[in-house]
PDB file of C-alpha atoms and ligand atoms in Angstrom:
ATOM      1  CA  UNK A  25      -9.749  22.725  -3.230  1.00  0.00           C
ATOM      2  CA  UNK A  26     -11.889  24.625  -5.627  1.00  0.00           C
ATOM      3  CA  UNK A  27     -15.264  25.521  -3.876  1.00  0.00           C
ATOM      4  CA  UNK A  28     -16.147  25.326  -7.364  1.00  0.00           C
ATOM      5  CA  UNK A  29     -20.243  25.871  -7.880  1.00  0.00           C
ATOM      6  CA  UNK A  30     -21.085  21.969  -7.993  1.00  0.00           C
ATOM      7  CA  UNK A  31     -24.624  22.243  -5.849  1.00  0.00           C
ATOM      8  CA  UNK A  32     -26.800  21.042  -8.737  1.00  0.00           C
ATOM      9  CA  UNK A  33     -24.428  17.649  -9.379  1.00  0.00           C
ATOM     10  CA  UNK A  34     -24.114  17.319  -5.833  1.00  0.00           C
ATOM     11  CA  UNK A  35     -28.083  17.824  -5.184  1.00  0.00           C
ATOM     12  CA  UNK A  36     -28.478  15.253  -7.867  1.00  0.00           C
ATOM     13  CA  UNK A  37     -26.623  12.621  -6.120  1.00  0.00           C
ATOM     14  CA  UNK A  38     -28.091  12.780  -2.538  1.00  0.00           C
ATOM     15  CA  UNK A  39     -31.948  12.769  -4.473  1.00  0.00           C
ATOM     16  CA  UNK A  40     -31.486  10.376  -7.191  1.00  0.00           C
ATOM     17  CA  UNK A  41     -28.798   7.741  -5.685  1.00  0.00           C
ATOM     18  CA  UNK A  42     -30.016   4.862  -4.167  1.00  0.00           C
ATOM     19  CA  UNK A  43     -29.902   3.722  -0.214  1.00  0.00           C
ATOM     20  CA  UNK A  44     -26.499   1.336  -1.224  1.00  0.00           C
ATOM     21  CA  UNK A  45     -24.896   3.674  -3.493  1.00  0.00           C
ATOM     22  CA  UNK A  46     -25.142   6.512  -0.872  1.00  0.00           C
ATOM     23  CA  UNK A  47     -23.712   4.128   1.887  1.00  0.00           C
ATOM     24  CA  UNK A  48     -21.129   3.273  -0.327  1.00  0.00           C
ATOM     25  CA  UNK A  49     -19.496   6.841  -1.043  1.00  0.00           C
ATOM     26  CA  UNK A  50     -19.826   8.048   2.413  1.00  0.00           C
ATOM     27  CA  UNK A  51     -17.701   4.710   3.580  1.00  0.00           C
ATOM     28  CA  UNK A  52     -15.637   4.729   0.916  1.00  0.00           C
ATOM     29  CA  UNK A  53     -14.708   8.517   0.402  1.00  0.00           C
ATOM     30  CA  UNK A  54     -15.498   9.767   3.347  1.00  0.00           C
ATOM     31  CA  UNK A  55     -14.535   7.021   5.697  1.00  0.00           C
ATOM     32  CA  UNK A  56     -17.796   8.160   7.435  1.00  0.00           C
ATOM     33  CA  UNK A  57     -18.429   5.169  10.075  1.00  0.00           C
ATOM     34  CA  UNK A  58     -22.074   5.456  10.151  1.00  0.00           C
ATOM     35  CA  UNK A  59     -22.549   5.788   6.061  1.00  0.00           C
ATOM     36  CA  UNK A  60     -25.272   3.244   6.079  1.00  0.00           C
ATOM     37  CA  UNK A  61     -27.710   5.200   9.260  1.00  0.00           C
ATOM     38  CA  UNK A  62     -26.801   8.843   6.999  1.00  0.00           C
ATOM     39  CA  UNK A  63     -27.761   6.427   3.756  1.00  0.00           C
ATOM     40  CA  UNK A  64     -31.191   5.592   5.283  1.00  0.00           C
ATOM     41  CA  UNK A  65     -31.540   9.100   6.541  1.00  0.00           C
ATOM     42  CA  UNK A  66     -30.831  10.477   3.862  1.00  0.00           C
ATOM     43  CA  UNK A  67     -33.658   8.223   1.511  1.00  0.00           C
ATOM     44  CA  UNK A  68     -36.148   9.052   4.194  1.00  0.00           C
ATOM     45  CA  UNK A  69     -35.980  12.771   4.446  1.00  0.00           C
ATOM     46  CA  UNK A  70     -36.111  13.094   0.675  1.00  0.00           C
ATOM     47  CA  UNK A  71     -39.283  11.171   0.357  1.00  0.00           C
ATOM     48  CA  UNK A  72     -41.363  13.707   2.099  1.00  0.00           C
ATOM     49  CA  UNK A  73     -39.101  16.605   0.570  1.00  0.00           C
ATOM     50  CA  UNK A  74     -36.378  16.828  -1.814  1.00  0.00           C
ATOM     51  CA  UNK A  75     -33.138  17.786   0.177  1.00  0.00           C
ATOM     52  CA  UNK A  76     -31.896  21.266  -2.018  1.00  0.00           C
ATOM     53  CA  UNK A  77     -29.846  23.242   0.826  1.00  0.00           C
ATOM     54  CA  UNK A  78     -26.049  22.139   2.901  1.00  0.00           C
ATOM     55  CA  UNK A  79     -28.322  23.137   5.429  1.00  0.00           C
ATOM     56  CA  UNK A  80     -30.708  20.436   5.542  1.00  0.00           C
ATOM     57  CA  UNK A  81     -27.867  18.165   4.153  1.00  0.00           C
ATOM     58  CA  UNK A  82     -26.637  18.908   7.189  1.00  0.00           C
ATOM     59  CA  UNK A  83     -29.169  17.735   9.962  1.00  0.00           C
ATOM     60  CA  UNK A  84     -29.876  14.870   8.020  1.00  0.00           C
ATOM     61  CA  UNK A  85     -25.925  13.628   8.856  1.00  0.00           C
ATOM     62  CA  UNK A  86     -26.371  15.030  12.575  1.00  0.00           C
ATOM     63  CA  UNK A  87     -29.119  12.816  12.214  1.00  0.00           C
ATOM     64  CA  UNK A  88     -27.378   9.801  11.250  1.00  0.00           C
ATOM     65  CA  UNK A  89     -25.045  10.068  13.562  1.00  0.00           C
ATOM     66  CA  UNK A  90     -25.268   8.979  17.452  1.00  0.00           C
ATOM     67  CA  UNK A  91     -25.335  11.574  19.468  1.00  0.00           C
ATOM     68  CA  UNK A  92     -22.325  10.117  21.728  1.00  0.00           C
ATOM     69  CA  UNK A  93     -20.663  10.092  18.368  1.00  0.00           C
ATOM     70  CA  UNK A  94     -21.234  13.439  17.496  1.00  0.00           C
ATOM     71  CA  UNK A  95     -19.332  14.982  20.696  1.00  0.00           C
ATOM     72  CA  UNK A  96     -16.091  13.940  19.403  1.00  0.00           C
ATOM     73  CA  UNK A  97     -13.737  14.402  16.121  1.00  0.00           C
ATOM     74  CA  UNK A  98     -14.899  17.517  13.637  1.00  0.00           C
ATOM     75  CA  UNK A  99     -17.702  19.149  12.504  1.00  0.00           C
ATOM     76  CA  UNK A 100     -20.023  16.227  11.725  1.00  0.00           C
ATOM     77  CA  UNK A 101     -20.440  16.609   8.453  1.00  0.00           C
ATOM     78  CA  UNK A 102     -17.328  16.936   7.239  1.00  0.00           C
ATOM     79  CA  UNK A 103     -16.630  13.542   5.927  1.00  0.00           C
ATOM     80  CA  UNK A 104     -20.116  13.163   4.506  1.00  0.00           C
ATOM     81  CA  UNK A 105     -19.274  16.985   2.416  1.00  0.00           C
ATOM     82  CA  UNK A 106     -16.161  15.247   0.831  1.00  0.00           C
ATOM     83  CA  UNK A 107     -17.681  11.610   0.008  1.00  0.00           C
ATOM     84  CA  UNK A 108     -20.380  13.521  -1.856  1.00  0.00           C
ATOM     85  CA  UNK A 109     -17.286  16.110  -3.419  1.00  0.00           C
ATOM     86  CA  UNK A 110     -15.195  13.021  -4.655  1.00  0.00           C
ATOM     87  CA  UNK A 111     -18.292  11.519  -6.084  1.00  0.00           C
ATOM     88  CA  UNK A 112     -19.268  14.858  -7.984  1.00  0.00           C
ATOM     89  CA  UNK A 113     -15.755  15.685  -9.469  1.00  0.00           C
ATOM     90  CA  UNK A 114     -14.809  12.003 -10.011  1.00  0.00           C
ATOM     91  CA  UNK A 115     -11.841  13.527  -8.248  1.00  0.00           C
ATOM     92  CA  UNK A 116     -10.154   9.893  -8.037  1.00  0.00           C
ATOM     93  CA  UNK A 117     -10.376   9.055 -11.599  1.00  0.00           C
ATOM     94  CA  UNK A 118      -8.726  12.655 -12.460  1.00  0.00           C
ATOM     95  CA  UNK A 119      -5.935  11.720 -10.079  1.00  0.00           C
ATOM     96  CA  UNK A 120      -5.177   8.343 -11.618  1.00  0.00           C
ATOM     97  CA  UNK A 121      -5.128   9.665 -14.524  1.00  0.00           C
ATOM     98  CA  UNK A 122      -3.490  13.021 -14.002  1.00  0.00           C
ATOM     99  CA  UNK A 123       0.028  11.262 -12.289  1.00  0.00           C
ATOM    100  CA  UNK A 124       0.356   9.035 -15.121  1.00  0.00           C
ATOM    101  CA  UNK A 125       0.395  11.572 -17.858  1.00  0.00           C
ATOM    102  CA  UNK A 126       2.643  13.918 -15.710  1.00  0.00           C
ATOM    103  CA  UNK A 127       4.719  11.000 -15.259  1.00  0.00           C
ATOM    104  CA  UNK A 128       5.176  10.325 -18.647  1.00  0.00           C
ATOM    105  CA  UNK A 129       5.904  14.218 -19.678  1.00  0.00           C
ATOM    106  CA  UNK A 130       8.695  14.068 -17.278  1.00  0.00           C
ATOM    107  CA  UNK A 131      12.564  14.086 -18.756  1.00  0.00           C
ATOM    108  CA  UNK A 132      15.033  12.246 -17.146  1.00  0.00           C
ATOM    109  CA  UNK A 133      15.949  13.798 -13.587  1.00  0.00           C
ATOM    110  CA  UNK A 134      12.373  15.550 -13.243  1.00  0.00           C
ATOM    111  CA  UNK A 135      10.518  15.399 -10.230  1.00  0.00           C
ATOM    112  CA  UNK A 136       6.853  14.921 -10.095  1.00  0.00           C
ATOM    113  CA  UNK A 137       5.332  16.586  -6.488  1.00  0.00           C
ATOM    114  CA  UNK A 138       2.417  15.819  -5.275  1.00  0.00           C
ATOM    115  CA  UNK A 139       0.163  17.244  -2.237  1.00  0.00           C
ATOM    116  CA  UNK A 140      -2.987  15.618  -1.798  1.00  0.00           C
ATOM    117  CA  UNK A 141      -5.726  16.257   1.144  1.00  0.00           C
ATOM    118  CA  UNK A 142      -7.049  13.516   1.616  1.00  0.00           C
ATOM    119  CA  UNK A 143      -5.892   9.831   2.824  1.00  0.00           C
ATOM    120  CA  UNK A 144      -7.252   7.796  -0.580  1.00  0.00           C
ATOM    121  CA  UNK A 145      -5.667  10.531  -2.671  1.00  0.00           C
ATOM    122  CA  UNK A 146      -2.272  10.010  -1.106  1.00  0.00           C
ATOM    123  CA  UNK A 147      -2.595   6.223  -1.120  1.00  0.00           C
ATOM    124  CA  UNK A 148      -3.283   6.707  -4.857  1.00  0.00           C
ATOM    125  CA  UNK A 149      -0.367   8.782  -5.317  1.00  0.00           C
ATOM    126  CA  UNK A 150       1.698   6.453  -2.637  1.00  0.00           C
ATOM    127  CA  UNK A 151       0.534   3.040  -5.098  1.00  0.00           C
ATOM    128  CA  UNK A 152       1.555   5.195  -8.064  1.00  0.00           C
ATOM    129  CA  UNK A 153       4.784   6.150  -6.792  1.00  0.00           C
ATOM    130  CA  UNK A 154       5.443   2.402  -6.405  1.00  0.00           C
ATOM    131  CA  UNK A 155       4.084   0.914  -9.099  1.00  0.00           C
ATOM    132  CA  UNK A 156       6.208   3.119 -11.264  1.00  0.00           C
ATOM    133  CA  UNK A 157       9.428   2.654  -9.514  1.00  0.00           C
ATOM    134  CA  UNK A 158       9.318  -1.043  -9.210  1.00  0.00           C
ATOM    135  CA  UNK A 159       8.890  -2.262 -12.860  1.00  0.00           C
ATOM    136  CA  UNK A 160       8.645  -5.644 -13.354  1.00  0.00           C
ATOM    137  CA  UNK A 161       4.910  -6.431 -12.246  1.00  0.00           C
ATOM    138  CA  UNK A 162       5.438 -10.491 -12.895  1.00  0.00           C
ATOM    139  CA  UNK A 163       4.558 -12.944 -10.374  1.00  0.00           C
ATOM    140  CA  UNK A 164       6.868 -14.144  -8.208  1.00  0.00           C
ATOM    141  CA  UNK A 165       6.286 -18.217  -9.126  1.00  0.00           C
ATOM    142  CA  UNK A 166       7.647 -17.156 -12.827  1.00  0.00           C
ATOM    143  CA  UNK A 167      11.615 -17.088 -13.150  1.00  0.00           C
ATOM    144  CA  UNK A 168      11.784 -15.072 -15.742  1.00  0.00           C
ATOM    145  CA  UNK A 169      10.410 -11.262 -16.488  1.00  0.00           C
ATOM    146  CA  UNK A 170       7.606 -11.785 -19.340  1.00  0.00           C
ATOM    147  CA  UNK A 171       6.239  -8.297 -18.316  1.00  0.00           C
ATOM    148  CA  UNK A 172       8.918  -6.332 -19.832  1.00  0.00           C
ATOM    149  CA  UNK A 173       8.377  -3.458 -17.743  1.00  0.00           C
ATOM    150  CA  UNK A 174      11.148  -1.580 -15.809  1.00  0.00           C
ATOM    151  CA  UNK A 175      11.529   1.307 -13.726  1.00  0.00           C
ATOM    152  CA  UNK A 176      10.793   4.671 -14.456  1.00  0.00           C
ATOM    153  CA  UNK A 177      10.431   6.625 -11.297  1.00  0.00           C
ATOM    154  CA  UNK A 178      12.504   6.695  -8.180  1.00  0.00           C
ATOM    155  CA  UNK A 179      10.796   7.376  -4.874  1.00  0.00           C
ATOM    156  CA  UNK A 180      12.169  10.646  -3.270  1.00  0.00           C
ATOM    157  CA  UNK A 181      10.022  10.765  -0.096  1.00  0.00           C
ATOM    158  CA  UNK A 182       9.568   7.596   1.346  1.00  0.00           C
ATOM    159  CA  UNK A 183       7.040   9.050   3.996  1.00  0.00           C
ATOM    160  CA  UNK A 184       4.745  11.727   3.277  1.00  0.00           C
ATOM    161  CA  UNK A 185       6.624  14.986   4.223  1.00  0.00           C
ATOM    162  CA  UNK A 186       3.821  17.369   6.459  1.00  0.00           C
ATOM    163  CA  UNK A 187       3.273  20.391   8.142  1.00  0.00           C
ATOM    164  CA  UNK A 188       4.746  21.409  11.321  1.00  0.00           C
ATOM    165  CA  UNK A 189       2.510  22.382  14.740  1.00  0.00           C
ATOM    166  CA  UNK A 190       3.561  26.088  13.372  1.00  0.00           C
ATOM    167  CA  UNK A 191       2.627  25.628   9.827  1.00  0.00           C
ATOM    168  CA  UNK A 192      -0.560  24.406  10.808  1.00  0.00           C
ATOM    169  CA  UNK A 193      -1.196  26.754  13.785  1.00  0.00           C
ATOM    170  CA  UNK A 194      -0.724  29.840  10.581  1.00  0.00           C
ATOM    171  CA  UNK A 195      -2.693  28.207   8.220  1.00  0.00           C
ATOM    172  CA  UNK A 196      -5.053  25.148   9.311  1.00  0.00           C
ATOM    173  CA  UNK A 197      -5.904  23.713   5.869  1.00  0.00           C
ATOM    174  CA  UNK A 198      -2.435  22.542   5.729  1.00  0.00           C
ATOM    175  CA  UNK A 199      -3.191  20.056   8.809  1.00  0.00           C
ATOM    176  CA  UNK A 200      -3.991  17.511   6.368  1.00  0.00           C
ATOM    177  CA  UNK A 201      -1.481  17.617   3.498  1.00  0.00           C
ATOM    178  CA  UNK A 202       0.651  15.197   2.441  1.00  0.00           C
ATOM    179  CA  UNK A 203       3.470  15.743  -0.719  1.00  0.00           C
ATOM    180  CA  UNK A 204       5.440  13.050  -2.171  1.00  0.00           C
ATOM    181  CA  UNK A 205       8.171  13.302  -4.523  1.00  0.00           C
ATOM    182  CA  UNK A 206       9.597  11.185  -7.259  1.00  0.00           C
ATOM    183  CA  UNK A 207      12.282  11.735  -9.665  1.00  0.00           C
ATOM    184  CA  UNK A 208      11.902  10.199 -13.776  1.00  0.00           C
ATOM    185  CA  UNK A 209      14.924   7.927 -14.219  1.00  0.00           C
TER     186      UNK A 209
HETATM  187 ZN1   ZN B  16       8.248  -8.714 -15.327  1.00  0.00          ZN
END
């Protein structure tokens, strides 16, 4: 949640990436439906200048976006703001990489907590979760374990615990977080 001071990498990747690339992050990270119209947008406007301010980032998505679509769900660039966050901070990789060395430091009977923002970071930390406290990772057409790998977490929240209407009526940010907990074996 850092607001950070990332305007130069993130200015970088809306002028230098190409049409499919910028389709590609706003689908994928921001689950933006119409990533490919703010893609081709996006290319166009920064041919006759280059795009420097959130401001003209801005009506470039409202842009992209039909304007039936725009009436409904949040501010409309919202989703296109955190596909072009993720991309800067490789905020995906740092995850992936972050739960398995906190997973490893844990001693027996720790819990690892997690609260993520975002759907793809709590799928990541969901997949983790699993992968961890399943073990064996051998097909199911060979009889025996070749894998060698066993369990080493157990699942503590089996959904997502969130906020309450009154928790997020004090403080909206918390609308969308998710924690899951596991506990080392
Ligand atoms: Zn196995």
């Amino acid at each position: 949640m850092d607001p950070g001071n990332n305007t130069l990498n993130a200015a970088e990747v809306i002028n230098t990436y190409n049409e499919h690339d910028l389709a590609r992050i706003l689908r994928v990270y921001g689950e933006e439906k119409f990533a490919s119209q703010i893609a081709r947008e996006i290319v166009r406007r920064r041919e006759q200048e280059p795009i420097e301010t959130t401001g003209q980032f801005v009506e470039i998505i409202k842009a992209g976006i039909p304007a039936a679509a725009r009436r409904h769900g949040g501010h409309p660039a919202k989703k296109s703001f955190q596909a072009i966050r993720i991309e800067v901070n490789h905020e995906l990789d740092v995850l992936e990489r972050g739960l398995d060395a906190a997973t490893r430091w844990l001693n027996p009977g720790g819990r690892i907590c997690v609260i993520s923002y975002h759907s793809l970071e709590d799928r990541i930390v969901k997949n983790h979760f699993k992968e961890m406290s399943q073990g064996c990772t051998c097909p199911p057409e060979i009889p025996v374990c070749v894998c060698g790998n066993v369990p080493i977490l157990k699942v503590i929240t089996r959904k997502p615990l969130v906020a309450q209407p009154d928790e997020v009526a004090r403080n909206p940010r918390a609308r969308s977080a998710k924690i899951r907990v596991a506990q080392r074996l």
